[in-house]
Coordinates of C-alpha atoms (C1' of nucleotides) in Angstrom, one line a residue:
Chain A
M1 CA -44.2 13.5 -1.9
G2 CA -44.3 15.4 1.3
R3 CA -46.6 17.7 3.2
R4 CA -46.2 20.1 0.3
K5 CA -44.7 20.3 -3.1
I6 CA -41.2 21.8 -3.2
E7 CA -39.3 23.4 -6.1
I8 CA -36.0 21.7 -7.0
K9 CA -33.6 24.5 -6.0
R10 CA -31.2 25.0 -3.2
I11 CA -33.0 24.9 0.2
E12 CA -32.1 28.1 1.9
N13 CA -32.8 27.2 5.5
K14 CA -29.7 25.6 6.7
S15 CA -31.2 23.2 9.2
S16 CA -34.0 21.9 6.9
R17 CA -31.3 21.6 4.1
Q18 CA -29.4 19.4 6.5
V19 CA -32.5 17.3 7.4
T20 CA -33.4 16.9 3.8
F21 CA -29.9 16.0 2.9
S22 CA -29.8 13.2 5.4
K23 CA -33.3 11.9 4.5
R24 CA -32.9 12.0 0.7
R25 CA -29.4 10.6 0.9
N26 CA -30.7 7.5 2.7
G27 CA -33.6 7.4 0.2
L28 CA -31.2 7.5 -2.7
I29 CA -29.0 4.7 -1.2
D30 CA -32.0 2.6 -0.6
K31 CA -33.2 3.1 -4.2
A32 CA -29.8 2.1 -5.4
R33 CA -30.0 -1.1 -3.3
Q34 CA -33.4 -2.0 -4.7
L35 CA -32.3 -1.4 -8.3
S36 CA -29.3 -3.7 -7.8
I37 CA -31.5 -6.5 -6.3
L38 CA -34.5 -6.2 -8.6
C39 CA -32.4 -6.0 -11.8
E40 CA -29.3 -7.9 -10.7
S41 CA -27.0 -5.0 -11.3
S42 CA -24.3 -3.2 -9.4
V43 CA -24.7 0.3 -8.2
A44 CA -22.3 2.7 -6.6
V45 CA -23.3 6.0 -5.1
V46 CA -20.9 8.6 -3.9
V47 CA -22.2 11.8 -2.2
V48 CA -20.1 14.7 -1.1
S49 CA -21.9 17.2 1.2
A50 CA -21.4 20.9 1.0
S51 CA -19.2 20.6 4.1
G52 CA -17.0 18.1 2.2
K53 CA -18.1 15.1 4.1
L54 CA -18.2 11.9 2.1
Y55 CA -20.9 9.2 2.0
D56 CA -20.8 6.2 -0.2
S57 CA -22.6 3.0 -0.7
S58 CA -22.6 0.1 -3.1
S59 CA -24.8 -2.8 -3.8
G60 CA -24.3 -5.8 -6.0
D61 CA -20.5 -5.5 -5.9
D62 CA -17.7 -3.7 -4.1
I63 CA -17.6 0.0 -4.7
S64 CA -14.0 -0.3 -5.8
K65 CA -14.9 -2.9 -8.3
I66 CA -17.6 -0.6 -9.7
I67 CA -15.4 2.4 -9.8
D68 CA -12.7 0.3 -11.5
R69 CA -15.3 -0.7 -14.1
Y70 CA -16.1 3.0 -14.6
E71 CA -12.4 3.8 -15.0
I72 CA -11.9 1.0 -17.5
Q73 CA -14.7 2.5 -19.6
H74 CA -13.0 5.9 -19.4
A75 CA -9.5 4.7 -20.0
D76 CA -9.0 7.2 -22.7
E77 CA -9.6 10.0 -20.3
L78 CA -6.3 9.8 -18.5
R79 CA -8.2 9.0 -15.3
A80 CA -7.4 5.4 -15.9
L81 CA -3.7 6.3 -15.5
D82 CA -3.9 3.4 -13.1
L83 CA -4.6 0.9 -15.7
E84 CA -2.3 2.5 -18.2
E85 CA 0.4 2.3 -15.7
K86 CA -0.2 -1.3 -15.1
I87 CA 0.1 -2.0 -18.8
Q88 CA 3.1 0.3 -19.4
N89 CA 5.1 -0.3 -16.3
Y90 CA 4.2 -3.8 -15.3
L91 CA 4.9 -5.4 -18.6
P92 CA 8.4 -4.1 -19.2
H93 CA 9.3 -5.2 -15.7
K94 CA 8.1 -8.7 -16.4
E95 CA 10.2 -8.8 -19.5
L96 CA 13.1 -7.4 -17.5
L97 CA 12.7 -10.0 -14.8
E98 CA 12.8 -12.7 -17.4
T99 CA 15.9 -11.1 -18.9
V100 CA 17.6 -11.0 -15.5
Q101 CA 16.7 -14.5 -14.8
S102 CA 17.9 -15.8 -18.0
K103 CA 21.1 -13.9 -17.6
L104 CA 21.6 -15.5 -14.3
E105 CA 21.4 -18.9 -15.8
E106 CA 24.4 -18.0 -18.0
P107 CA 27.8 -18.8 -16.8
N108 CA 29.5 -15.5 -16.6
V109 CA 27.1 -13.4 -14.6
D110 CA 28.1 -10.4 -12.5
N111 CA 28.2 -7.2 -14.3
V112 CA 25.3 -7.7 -16.7
S113 CA 22.9 -8.8 -13.9
V114 CA 23.8 -6.0 -11.7
D115 CA 23.2 -3.6 -14.5
S116 CA 19.9 -5.1 -15.1
L117 CA 19.0 -4.9 -11.5
I118 CA 19.8 -1.3 -11.4
S119 CA 17.7 -0.6 -14.5
L120 CA 14.9 -2.7 -13.0
E121 CA 15.1 -0.6 -9.9
E122 CA 15.0 2.6 -11.9
Q123 CA 11.9 1.5 -13.8
L124 CA 10.2 0.4 -10.6
E125 CA 11.0 3.8 -9.0
T126 CA 9.5 5.6 -12.0
A127 CA 6.3 3.5 -11.8
L128 CA 6.0 4.2 -8.1
S129 CA 6.7 7.9 -8.4
V130 CA 4.0 8.1 -11.0
S131 CA 1.4 6.6 -8.8
R132 CA 2.6 8.8 -5.9
A133 CA 2.5 11.8 -8.1
R134 CA -1.1 10.9 -9.0
K135 CA -2.1 10.8 -5.4
A136 CA -0.4 14.1 -4.7
E137 CA -2.2 15.5 -7.7
L138 CA -5.5 14.4 -6.4
M139 CA -4.8 16.0 -3.1
M140 CA -3.7 19.2 -4.7
E141 CA -6.8 19.4 -6.8
Y142 CA -8.8 19.0 -3.7
I143 CA -6.9 21.7 -1.9
E144 CA -7.4 24.0 -4.8
S145 CA -11.1 23.4 -4.7
L146 CA -11.2 24.2 -1.0
K147 CA -9.2 27.4 -1.6
E148 CA -11.6 28.4 -4.3
K149 CA -14.6 27.8 -2.0
E150 CA -12.9 29.9 0.7
K151 CA -12.4 32.8 -1.7
L152 CA -16.0 32.8 -2.7
L153 CA -17.1 32.7 0.9
R154 CA -14.8 35.7 1.7
E155 CA -16.3 37.7 -1.1
E156 CA -19.9 36.9 -0.1
N157 CA -18.8 37.8 3.4
Q158 CA -17.6 41.2 2.4
V159 CA -20.8 42.0 0.5
L160 CA -22.8 41.1 3.6
A161 CA -20.6 43.2 5.8
S162 CA -21.0 46.3 3.7
Q163 CA -24.8 45.7 3.6
V164 CA -24.8 45.7 7.4
T165 CA -22.9 49.0 7.5
M166 CA -25.2 50.6 4.9
T167 CA -28.4 49.6 6.6
T168 CA -27.1 50.7 10.0
I169 CA -26.0 54.1 8.7
S170 CA -29.3 54.7 6.9
S171 CA -31.4 53.8 9.9
A172 CA -29.2 56.1 12.0
L173 CA -29.9 58.9 9.6
E174 CA -33.6 58.2 9.6
A175 CA -33.6 58.4 13.4
N176 CA -32.4 62.1 13.2
Chain B
M1 CA -45.5 2.9 -5.5
G2 CA -47.1 1.1 -8.3
R3 CA -50.3 -0.7 -8.8
R4 CA -49.2 -3.4 -6.4
K5 CA -46.5 -3.9 -3.9
I6 CA -43.5 -5.9 -5.0
E7 CA -41.0 -7.8 -3.0
I8 CA -37.4 -6.6 -3.3
K9 CA -35.9 -9.6 -5.0
R10 CA -34.7 -10.4 -8.5
I11 CA -37.4 -9.9 -11.1
E12 CA -37.6 -13.2 -12.9
N13 CA -39.3 -12.1 -16.1
K14 CA -36.6 -10.8 -18.3
S15 CA -38.5 -8.2 -20.2
S16 CA -40.1 -6.6 -17.1
R17 CA -36.7 -6.7 -15.4
Q18 CA -35.4 -4.8 -18.3
V19 CA -38.2 -2.2 -18.2
T20 CA -37.9 -1.8 -14.5
F21 CA -34.1 -1.4 -14.8
S22 CA -34.5 1.4 -17.3
K23 CA -37.2 3.2 -15.3
R24 CA -35.6 2.9 -11.9
R25 CA -32.2 3.7 -13.2
N26 CA -33.6 7.0 -14.6
G27 CA -35.5 7.6 -11.4
L28 CA -32.3 7.0 -9.4
I29 CA -30.3 9.4 -11.5
D30 CA -33.0 12.1 -11.2
K31 CA -33.1 11.6 -7.4
A32 CA -29.4 12.1 -7.3
R33 CA -29.8 15.3 -9.3
Q34 CA -32.4 16.6 -7.0
L35 CA -30.4 15.8 -3.9
S36 CA -27.4 17.6 -5.4
I37 CA -29.5 20.8 -6.2
L38 CA -31.6 20.9 -3.0
C39 CA -28.7 20.4 -0.7
E40 CA -25.8 21.8 -2.7
S41 CA -23.9 18.6 -2.7
S42 CA -22.2 16.5 -5.4
V43 CA -23.5 13.1 -6.3
A44 CA -22.1 10.4 -8.5
V45 CA -24.0 7.3 -9.5
V46 CA -22.4 4.4 -11.4
V47 CA -24.6 1.5 -12.5
V48 CA -23.4 -1.7 -14.1
S49 CA -26.1 -3.8 -15.7
A50 CA -26.1 -7.6 -15.6
S51 CA -24.8 -7.6 -19.1
G52 CA -21.9 -5.4 -18.1
K53 CA -23.1 -2.2 -19.6
L54 CA -22.1 0.9 -17.8
Y55 CA -24.3 3.9 -16.9
D56 CA -23.1 6.8 -14.9
S57 CA -24.2 10.2 -14.0
S58 CA -23.0 13.0 -11.8
S59 CA -24.5 16.2 -10.5
G60 CA -23.0 19.1 -8.7
D61 CA -19.5 18.3 -9.9
D62 CA -17.6 16.2 -12.5
I63 CA -17.8 12.5 -11.8
S64 CA -14.1 12.2 -11.9
K65 CA -13.8 14.9 -9.2
I66 CA -16.2 13.0 -7.0
I67 CA -14.5 9.8 -7.5
D68 CA -11.1 11.5 -6.8
R69 CA -12.6 12.8 -3.6
Y70 CA -13.7 9.2 -2.8
E71 CA -10.2 8.0 -3.4
I72 CA -8.6 10.7 -1.3
Q73 CA -10.8 9.7 1.6
H74 CA -9.8 6.1 1.2
A75 CA -6.1 6.9 0.6
D76 CA -5.2 5.3 3.9
E77 CA -7.4 2.4 3.0
L78 CA -5.1 1.4 0.2
R79 CA -7.1 2.5 -2.9
A80 CA -4.9 5.4 -3.9
L81 CA -1.9 3.3 -2.9
D82 CA -3.3 0.5 -4.9
L83 CA -0.9 0.6 -7.7
E84 CA 2.1 1.0 -5.6
E85 CA 1.1 -2.0 -3.6
K86 CA 0.2 -4.0 -6.7
I87 CA 3.5 -3.2 -8.3
Q88 CA 5.2 -4.3 -5.2
N89 CA 3.3 -7.5 -5.2
Y90 CA 3.8 -8.2 -8.8
L91 CA 7.5 -7.5 -8.5
P92 CA 8.9 -9.2 -5.5
H93 CA 12.2 -7.5 -6.3
K94 CA 13.6 -8.1 -2.9
E95 CA 13.3 -11.8 -3.2
L96 CA 14.8 -11.5 -6.7
L97 CA 17.7 -9.6 -5.3
E98 CA 18.2 -12.3 -2.7
T99 CA 18.0 -14.9 -5.4
V100 CA 20.5 -13.0 -7.4
Q101 CA 22.7 -12.8 -4.4
S102 CA 22.6 -16.4 -3.7
K103 CA 23.4 -17.2 -7.3
L104 CA 26.2 -14.8 -7.2
E105 CA 27.6 -16.2 -4.0
E106 CA 29.1 -18.9 -6.1
P107 CA 32.8 -18.6 -6.8
N108 CA 34.4 -15.6 -8.5
V109 CA 31.6 -13.1 -8.3
D110 CA 31.3 -9.5 -7.3
N111 CA 29.6 -9.8 -3.9
V112 CA 30.2 -6.3 -2.7
S113 CA 28.2 -4.6 -5.4
V114 CA 25.2 -6.8 -4.8
D115 CA 25.3 -6.3 -1.1
S116 CA 25.5 -2.6 -1.4
L117 CA 22.7 -2.6 -4.0
I118 CA 20.5 -4.4 -1.5
S119 CA 21.3 -2.1 1.3
L120 CA 20.9 0.9 -0.9
E121 CA 17.5 -0.3 -2.0
E122 CA 16.4 -0.9 1.5
Q123 CA 17.5 2.5 2.7
L124 CA 15.9 4.1 -0.3
E125 CA 12.6 2.4 0.4
T126 CA 12.6 3.3 4.0
A127 CA 13.5 7.0 3.3
L128 CA 10.9 7.2 0.5
S129 CA 8.1 5.6 2.5
V130 CA 8.8 7.9 5.5
S131 CA 8.8 11.0 3.4
R132 CA 5.9 10.0 1.4
A133 CA 3.8 9.3 4.5
R134 CA 5.0 12.5 6.0
K135 CA 4.0 14.5 2.9
A136 CA 0.6 12.9 2.8
E137 CA 0.2 13.6 6.5
L138 CA 1.1 17.3 5.9
M139 CA -1.3 17.6 3.1
M140 CA -4.1 16.0 5.1
E141 CA -3.4 18.5 7.9
Y142 CA -3.6 21.3 5.4
I143 CA -6.9 20.0 4.0
E144 CA -8.3 19.8 7.5
S145 CA -7.2 23.4 8.3
L146 CA -8.9 24.6 5.1
K147 CA -12.1 22.8 6.0
E148 CA -12.0 24.4 9.4
K149 CA -11.5 27.8 7.9
E150 CA -14.4 27.2 5.5
K151 CA -16.6 26.3 8.4
L152 CA -15.7 29.5 10.3
L153 CA -16.4 31.5 7.2
R154 CA -19.8 29.9 6.8
E155 CA -20.7 30.7 10.3
E156 CA -19.6 34.3 10.1
N157 CA -21.5 34.5 6.9
Q158 CA -24.7 33.3 8.6
V159 CA -24.3 35.9 11.4
L160 CA -23.9 38.7 8.9
A161 CA -26.9 37.5 6.8
S162 CA -29.1 37.6 9.9
Q163 CA -27.8 41.0 10.8
V164 CA -28.8 42.3 7.4
T165 CA -32.3 40.9 7.9
M166 CA -32.6 42.4 11.4
T167 CA -31.4 45.9 10.5
T168 CA -33.6 45.9 7.4
I169 CA -36.6 44.9 9.4
S170 CA -35.9 47.5 12.2
S171 CA -35.5 50.3 9.7
A172 CA -38.7 49.3 8.0
L173 CA -40.5 49.5 11.4
E174 CA -39.0 52.9 12.2
A175 CA -40.2 54.2 8.9
N176 CA -43.8 53.6 10.0
Chain C
dG1 C1' -22.9 24.6 25.4
dG2 C1' -23.6 24.3 20.7
dA3 C1' -23.3 22.9 15.9
dA4 C1' -23.9 19.2 13.0
dC5 C1' -26.2 15.4 12.0
dT6 C1' -30.0 11.6 12.5
dA7 C1' -34.6 9.6 13.9
dT8 C1' -39.5 9.8 14.3
dC9 C1' -44.2 11.0 13.1
dT10 C1' -47.9 12.2 9.9
dA11 C1' -50.1 14.0 5.7
dT12 C1' -49.5 14.1 1.1
dA13 C1' -47.0 14.3 -3.6
dA14 C1' -45.0 11.4 -6.7
dA15 C1' -43.1 7.0 -8.5
dG16 C1' -44.0 3.1 -11.0
dA17 C1' -46.6 -1.8 -11.6
Chain D
dT1 C1' -52.8 6.0 -18.6
dT2 C1' -54.4 4.6 -14.0
dC3 C1' -54.3 4.5 -9.0
dT4 C1' -51.8 2.2 -5.1
dT5 C1' -47.6 2.2 -2.6
dT6 C1' -43.9 4.7 -1.2
dA7 C1' -40.9 8.6 -0.5
dT8 C1' -40.5 12.5 1.8
dA9 C1' -41.9 17.7 3.6
dG10 C1' -42.5 19.7 7.7
dA11 C1' -41.9 19.8 12.6
dT12 C1' -39.5 18.4 16.3
dA13 C1' -36.9 15.5 19.3
dG14 C1' -32.8 13.0 20.0
dT15 C1' -27.8 11.9 19.3
dT16 C1' -23.0 12.7 18.6
dC17 C1' -18.9 15.2 18.8

DNA sequence: GGAACTATCTATAAAGA
DNA sequence: TTCTTTATAGATAGTTC
């Protein structure tokens, strides 16, 4: 639906790719908005440009709610570590709290409650370090993907550089 | 773009709402696919229907990678820290410690160990949050530097590509 | 200055009622 | 399927950083 039909393949011209990206991204987000209103649903759209810039939108509900919903669905896939953690770490703490509290109500307190507190602290630390580790992991993954991209670019670069050399030499030879 | 114009508001008829949902959802996902191919980007779409059913699609990369990318971007904005904060909210352990302390302040208790526990915990928390923040900061800096490097490579690449074109054209001209 | 990105306009391909 | 409305290609101008 434009001046002419285009094939669905990477647009080679950088600036028209950029223009198309911006236009179609807006179009997509508007379609998402319409779907959400027309059919009372929630839609989240996340777009990452080639340059790594992030664009997101949501309609019908908060994007984090929609993503949470996605993560709940895929809980088995380790992505929902989040939820798993809540279940695995939060519950024992609750129990532990109750234990500590009940211990406190007993007459001869000290050692037991201090021990419980230490253990609570340790469990809490574990839970926190898991979520921290998850964040670090996400960042590391991202760093790896950037490094990979860099490597590919360097390779492409080298091919191009040798092409320049070759064509220059051959045209010099032809000149003689 | 149908037989007649429709207003963007909830479709009241249940069955046509259902039909529209299905058609537009597919259309949206296809548009996402096209955007990703045309502009070498990654697009994730998550749709939750009114009945709670989940539909998702991704193009250009795995949906979890795209969502990870979203979460990294919003790391400061609390989504990645989510759990950490939630745990801290669910477990007001500082208050608990204070409660314990006040309970223990009654006759014949080991005050010293509780005091040192509280102080230890506070110090630990401070140290951890500082080093955590510092680590995240360093990683973000690193990510920025990688992005910058990528940008430079892309530019260099483009220069080389145009050189190849130029020399090819000029040697073709010389041949005539 | 310059690269990256967005806005505007019109003709037309394509979505969808 | 039909056939109207809409999205968007292409070109270019403007904006932001």
